[in-house]
Amino acid sequence: MKPQDILFFIILVPLFFTRNSKFFVIAGVVSVLASIPLFASWIFFTAERFTWYAAAFFLCAVIFSFFRVK
Amino acid sequence: MKKTRFLLLLIPLLFYKFFLLQILAGGDWHYLFKSAASTFPLFPSIYRSDVELGQNFSAFAGVEQYFEFTNKFFLQSLSWIIYERLFWFFPFLFFSIISSYKLTRSVIGALIYTTNTYILMILGGGQMGIVLSYAFVPFVVDQSIKILLLKNSVSNNQVLKRVLYLSLSLGSVLWFDLRVFYITLIFLILGCIYYFIASSQKKQFFLSKYPLFLTSGVLAIALNGSWIVGLFMSGRSAFTGFGEEITNSHIISFFSFANFSDAFGLLHANWPENIFGKVYFMRPEFLILPIIAFSSLFFVKKISAEEKGKLIFFSILGFIGVFLSKGTNPPFGEVYSWLFKVVPGFIMFRDPTKFYLLITISYCMLIPVALREASKAIRKKFKLLDYSFFAFSLPFIIFWLFLIRQLWLGQLSGLFAPKQIPQDYVNLEKFIIGQSDFYRTLWLPGRNIFGYYSNQYPFFNAQDIFKTNEPVKLAQLLQDDKNAVILQRYAIKYVIVPVDTEKAFFVKDRNYDDTQRQKTIKVLDSVWWLKRINVAGIKNLALYQVNSARARFWIESINSQEIPSQVTWGCSSSTECMINLKDISEGQNLVFSERFDPQWYMQDGQKRIYPQRTPDNLNQFLLSHSGNFSVSLSYSAQQFMLLGLVISVFSVFSIVGIALYIQSKE
């Protein structure tokens, strides 16, 4: 597991306890924004992983939103 | 919303090259000569003989019938320039804009759907069947969502109308491309599952919706009867032209060009040069798109319940599209490999970028919602007058135009680059059609987009026979006398080295390299069974005549020796031939220089004889008596085409008629 992955889980787990989809969306947006300068600087490995994390955050937001709506 | 509708006119303006009177050809979209179109059949044919050794084309859906029919009847009176616009490019623009606007109720949604990098690369690559199928997908999405959200209180006429509209749009998607239809089915299944889970009355939901979708599906298939019946009756013959390279699971790793970030940013991996296999570094500006799209989730609580459901569903759709579009690339690329092996129909998706369609639908729905709700929130919070268009929508449009700037700057290649047909190719057409007998041409390494071909004069790409695309190596292979026999038996009369106008064949490090072409010609000049010929008006094409090329039919003895004999023949279509035989001895074989296909049969009086496969995959019929006589050759699946056509025509008239009747009553 890479240090970036550990950081991702450190952020993800507490967010689950908040059960607030908005926080997941914010985390996702921050992840994507963080990846942009990394791509621009050709730091591809970490940049790519940040987009994975962003998608994971957004997916969690969707799941929480779905169950809240239901 | 209505005030900004005029901005829809921006979209066709971006495709300004469609409005110039110049030939657009490139990728898979080749120029067709009028004389070639005149050889297309009057009646839909399940079989085409203009490519290689001929092939059952039913698996290519109705788009082939559309191509042949429109060319046969309209290309004679229109120029190619007008024809391709009238029947292909303008319909794509029209239906894509209208359908996506109807679905999203947003100019931005229509802009995203019609001008994203995925569809621009497909269009640039000349894959016109996919393009037209893509144009109808938003109609399917729109109608199916409406059906899923139909309340029980709605009148039967309303329900019927929705079913008929869905069947027409689904039938149109299926007509033009089977793969896009398959992905549309994935959307439909996901939609049904989502709304079923979200429903509080699941049993009632299932019982009310399932028959509607089933009916639409059956009607959509009936609309496509003209080719589906033939496909069903052809059996395995429908897929004989598909090589193992198309279905091999190892190939999907090679074709997984897009990374996760590319798909997430709705950026096609080959954007903008569209050179096969050449991928680029991620362009980070495209990552603004998922930020905007998924920030719509901020507004989940502020929108109606129906909108919430759609928002969440299209978000999930986007994720699935991103996951599938990256193919076998991480994360969890093994899942795609597993799906390819296990899921029926997935074998059509050696190229995972087809799933960009799901991302496109998702983003064209989510992004307008995000912009709209953001502008509402700002208006409410700051009590601004309605200048929200200038705050969010206009900047997004400008940003989008920046993302796709290569389109309106005229920097895209392939079909987007207007062309002029070189005079050599014009004169080659005259030379080829000036000879009355049937023969094939072999293009080494491959046929140029202006290279002539027709049902009477089919073509081969040398790279497809000899499984290499290195031109000099291909030429060297022809120095082997064994390959001379192959070419002779395939009725190949001429070998042609093209003028590489597209810079597709003679390349080194993706740059055109003329020395390769010259070396290729030099090697071919040394092949003893190829005679270089000079044709008036052809200066740059290298043309070689093959020594002792066979005709389409010949007689062989039991030990496979050709017997000079009297064989005359005539074919009324790609699927019917009459052959007159003289001085035949019992036990001899009639060889038909066409791809082996058990659908062919020879009628000799009352007897029906089916072919055997020769070692080089041709058809061989045993002649069971001696003397002089005539036999006919037919392709058995063709007889079902009339039934299929009747089903299609009847379905179209019925569905349209009933829909118009309901509309008039309302």
Short mmCIF file of N, CA and C in Angstrom, two decimals, chain A residues 21-22 25-26 29 32-33 35-36 39-40 42 44 48 51-52 54-55 58-59 61-62 65-66 68-70, chain B residues 194 197-198 202 259-261 264 281-282 284 287-288 291 294-295 297-298 300-301 308 312 315-316 319 330-331:
data_model
loop_
_atom_site.label_atom_id
_atom_site.label_comp_id
_atom_site.label_asym_id
_atom_site.label_seq_id
_atom_site.Cartn_x
_atom_site.Cartn_y
_atom_site.Cartn_z
N SER A 21 -23.19 13.50 2.88
CA SER A 21 -22.69 13.35 1.52
C SER A 21 -21.91 14.59 1.07
N LYS A 22 -22.24 15.75 1.64
CA LYS A 22 -21.56 16.98 1.20
C LYS A 22 -20.07 16.91 1.51
N VAL A 25 -18.38 14.97 -1.11
CA VAL A 25 -18.26 15.74 -2.35
C VAL A 25 -17.09 16.72 -2.23
N ILE A 26 -17.00 17.39 -1.09
CA ILE A 26 -15.89 18.34 -0.88
C ILE A 26 -14.55 17.60 -0.97
N VAL A 29 -13.84 16.85 -4.61
CA VAL A 29 -13.43 18.05 -5.35
C VAL A 29 -11.98 18.41 -5.00
N VAL A 32 -9.58 16.03 -6.78
CA VAL A 32 -9.38 16.33 -8.20
C VAL A 32 -8.54 17.58 -8.36
N LEU A 33 -8.85 18.59 -7.57
CA LEU A 33 -8.08 19.83 -7.66
C LEU A 33 -6.60 19.58 -7.33
N SER A 35 -5.02 16.87 -7.91
CA SER A 35 -4.39 16.09 -8.98
C SER A 35 -3.99 16.96 -10.16
N ILE A 36 -4.67 18.08 -10.32
CA ILE A 36 -4.43 18.91 -11.51
C ILE A 36 -2.99 19.42 -11.57
N PHE A 39 -0.63 16.51 -12.39
CA PHE A 39 -0.61 16.14 -13.81
C PHE A 39 0.22 17.16 -14.60
N ALA A 40 0.00 18.42 -14.28
CA ALA A 40 0.73 19.48 -15.00
C ALA A 40 2.24 19.36 -14.77
N TRP A 42 3.74 16.50 -14.31
CA TRP A 42 4.12 15.16 -14.75
C TRP A 42 4.40 14.20 -13.60
N PHE A 44 2.75 11.69 -12.48
CA PHE A 44 1.56 11.00 -12.94
C PHE A 44 1.01 9.97 -11.95
N GLU A 48 -2.72 10.29 -10.79
CA GLU A 48 -3.71 9.28 -11.20
C GLU A 48 -4.45 8.74 -9.98
N THR A 51 -7.14 10.94 -8.64
CA THR A 51 -8.42 10.86 -9.36
C THR A 51 -9.20 9.63 -8.92
N TRP A 52 -8.51 8.53 -8.62
CA TRP A 52 -9.22 7.35 -8.09
C TRP A 52 -9.90 7.70 -6.76
N ALA A 54 -10.79 10.62 -5.69
CA ALA A 54 -11.90 11.53 -5.94
C ALA A 54 -13.13 10.76 -6.35
N ALA A 55 -12.95 9.81 -7.25
CA ALA A 55 -14.09 9.01 -7.70
C ALA A 55 -14.68 8.22 -6.53
N PHE A 58 -16.70 10.62 -4.43
CA PHE A 58 -17.95 10.97 -5.10
C PHE A 58 -18.92 9.79 -5.03
N LEU A 59 -18.39 8.57 -5.21
CA LEU A 59 -19.25 7.39 -5.17
C LEU A 59 -19.87 7.24 -3.78
N ALA A 61 -20.49 9.68 -1.77
CA ALA A 61 -21.50 10.74 -1.69
C ALA A 61 -22.79 10.29 -2.36
N VAL A 62 -22.64 9.64 -3.49
CA VAL A 62 -23.83 9.16 -4.21
C VAL A 62 -24.57 8.13 -3.38
N SER A 65 -26.31 9.77 -0.50
CA SER A 65 -27.45 10.55 -1.00
C SER A 65 -28.60 9.63 -1.35
N PHE A 66 -28.28 8.48 -1.95
CA PHE A 66 -29.32 7.55 -2.35
C PHE A 66 -30.08 7.04 -1.13
N ARG A 68 -30.27 8.40 1.78
CA ARG A 68 -30.97 9.49 2.44
C ARG A 68 -32.29 9.76 1.71
N VAL A 69 -32.25 9.77 0.38
CA VAL A 69 -33.44 10.02 -0.43
C VAL A 69 -34.45 8.89 -0.22
N LYS A 70 -33.91 7.64 -0.17
CA LYS A 70 -34.79 6.49 -0.01
C LYS A 70 -35.47 6.55 1.37
N TYR B 194 -32.12 0.42 -10.81
CA TYR B 194 -32.06 1.58 -9.88
C TYR B 194 -33.44 1.98 -9.41
N ILE B 197 -35.07 -0.59 -7.13
CA ILE B 197 -34.58 -0.53 -5.73
C ILE B 197 -35.15 0.69 -5.03
N ALA B 198 -35.24 1.80 -5.77
CA ALA B 198 -35.72 3.05 -5.16
C ALA B 198 -37.22 3.03 -4.92
N LYS B 202 -42.33 -2.37 -4.94
CA LYS B 202 -41.46 -3.02 -5.92
C LYS B 202 -42.23 -3.95 -6.86
N ASN B 259 -6.71 5.72 -19.59
CA ASN B 259 -6.52 5.54 -18.15
C ASN B 259 -7.79 5.96 -17.43
N PHE B 260 -7.80 5.69 -16.13
CA PHE B 260 -8.95 6.10 -15.32
C PHE B 260 -9.16 7.60 -15.40
N SER B 261 -8.06 8.35 -15.32
CA SER B 261 -8.19 9.82 -15.32
C SER B 261 -8.71 10.34 -16.66
N PHE B 264 -12.40 9.62 -16.59
CA PHE B 264 -13.02 10.49 -15.57
C PHE B 264 -13.17 11.91 -16.10
N PHE B 281 -0.35 12.42 -22.68
CA PHE B 281 -0.43 12.71 -21.25
C PHE B 281 -1.79 13.32 -20.95
N MET B 282 -2.22 13.08 -19.73
CA MET B 282 -3.51 13.62 -19.30
C MET B 282 -3.48 15.14 -19.40
N PRO B 284 -4.83 18.16 -17.77
CA PRO B 284 -5.51 18.35 -16.49
C PRO B 284 -6.74 19.25 -16.56
N LEU B 287 -10.14 17.74 -16.13
CA LEU B 287 -10.61 17.28 -14.82
C LEU B 287 -11.56 18.27 -14.18
N ILE B 288 -11.70 19.45 -14.77
CA ILE B 288 -12.72 20.40 -14.29
C ILE B 288 -14.12 19.80 -14.53
N ILE B 291 -15.41 17.67 -11.71
CA ILE B 291 -15.64 18.54 -10.55
C ILE B 291 -17.02 19.17 -10.69
N PHE B 294 -19.98 16.31 -10.59
CA PHE B 294 -20.31 15.69 -9.31
C PHE B 294 -20.57 16.72 -8.20
N SER B 295 -20.26 17.97 -8.47
CA SER B 295 -20.66 18.99 -7.49
C SER B 295 -22.16 19.20 -7.52
N LEU B 297 -24.04 17.07 -6.73
CA LEU B 297 -24.48 16.35 -5.53
C LEU B 297 -24.63 17.28 -4.32
N PHE B 298 -24.02 18.47 -4.40
CA PHE B 298 -24.23 19.46 -3.34
C PHE B 298 -25.70 19.85 -3.24
N VAL B 300 -28.45 18.09 -3.90
CA VAL B 300 -29.42 16.99 -3.84
C VAL B 300 -30.64 17.37 -3.00
N LYS B 301 -30.40 18.09 -1.90
CA LYS B 301 -31.53 18.40 -1.00
C LYS B 301 -32.42 19.51 -1.57
N LYS B 308 -33.86 14.40 -7.94
CA LYS B 308 -32.87 13.74 -7.08
C LYS B 308 -32.58 12.34 -7.60
N ILE B 312 -28.89 11.06 -8.93
CA ILE B 312 -28.14 9.95 -8.34
C ILE B 312 -27.93 8.84 -9.37
N SER B 315 -25.30 9.84 -11.90
CA SER B 315 -23.98 9.80 -11.26
C SER B 315 -23.44 8.38 -11.26
N ILE B 316 -24.30 7.43 -10.87
CA ILE B 316 -23.88 6.02 -10.85
C ILE B 316 -23.53 5.57 -12.26
N PHE B 319 -20.07 6.66 -13.15
CA PHE B 319 -19.02 5.83 -12.54
C PHE B 319 -18.84 4.52 -13.29
N PRO B 330 -5.64 -0.11 -14.41
CA PRO B 330 -6.05 -0.03 -13.00
C PRO B 330 -6.93 1.19 -12.76
N PRO B 331 -7.73 1.14 -11.66
CA PRO B 331 -7.82 0.06 -10.67
C PRO B 331 -8.78 -1.05 -11.09
#
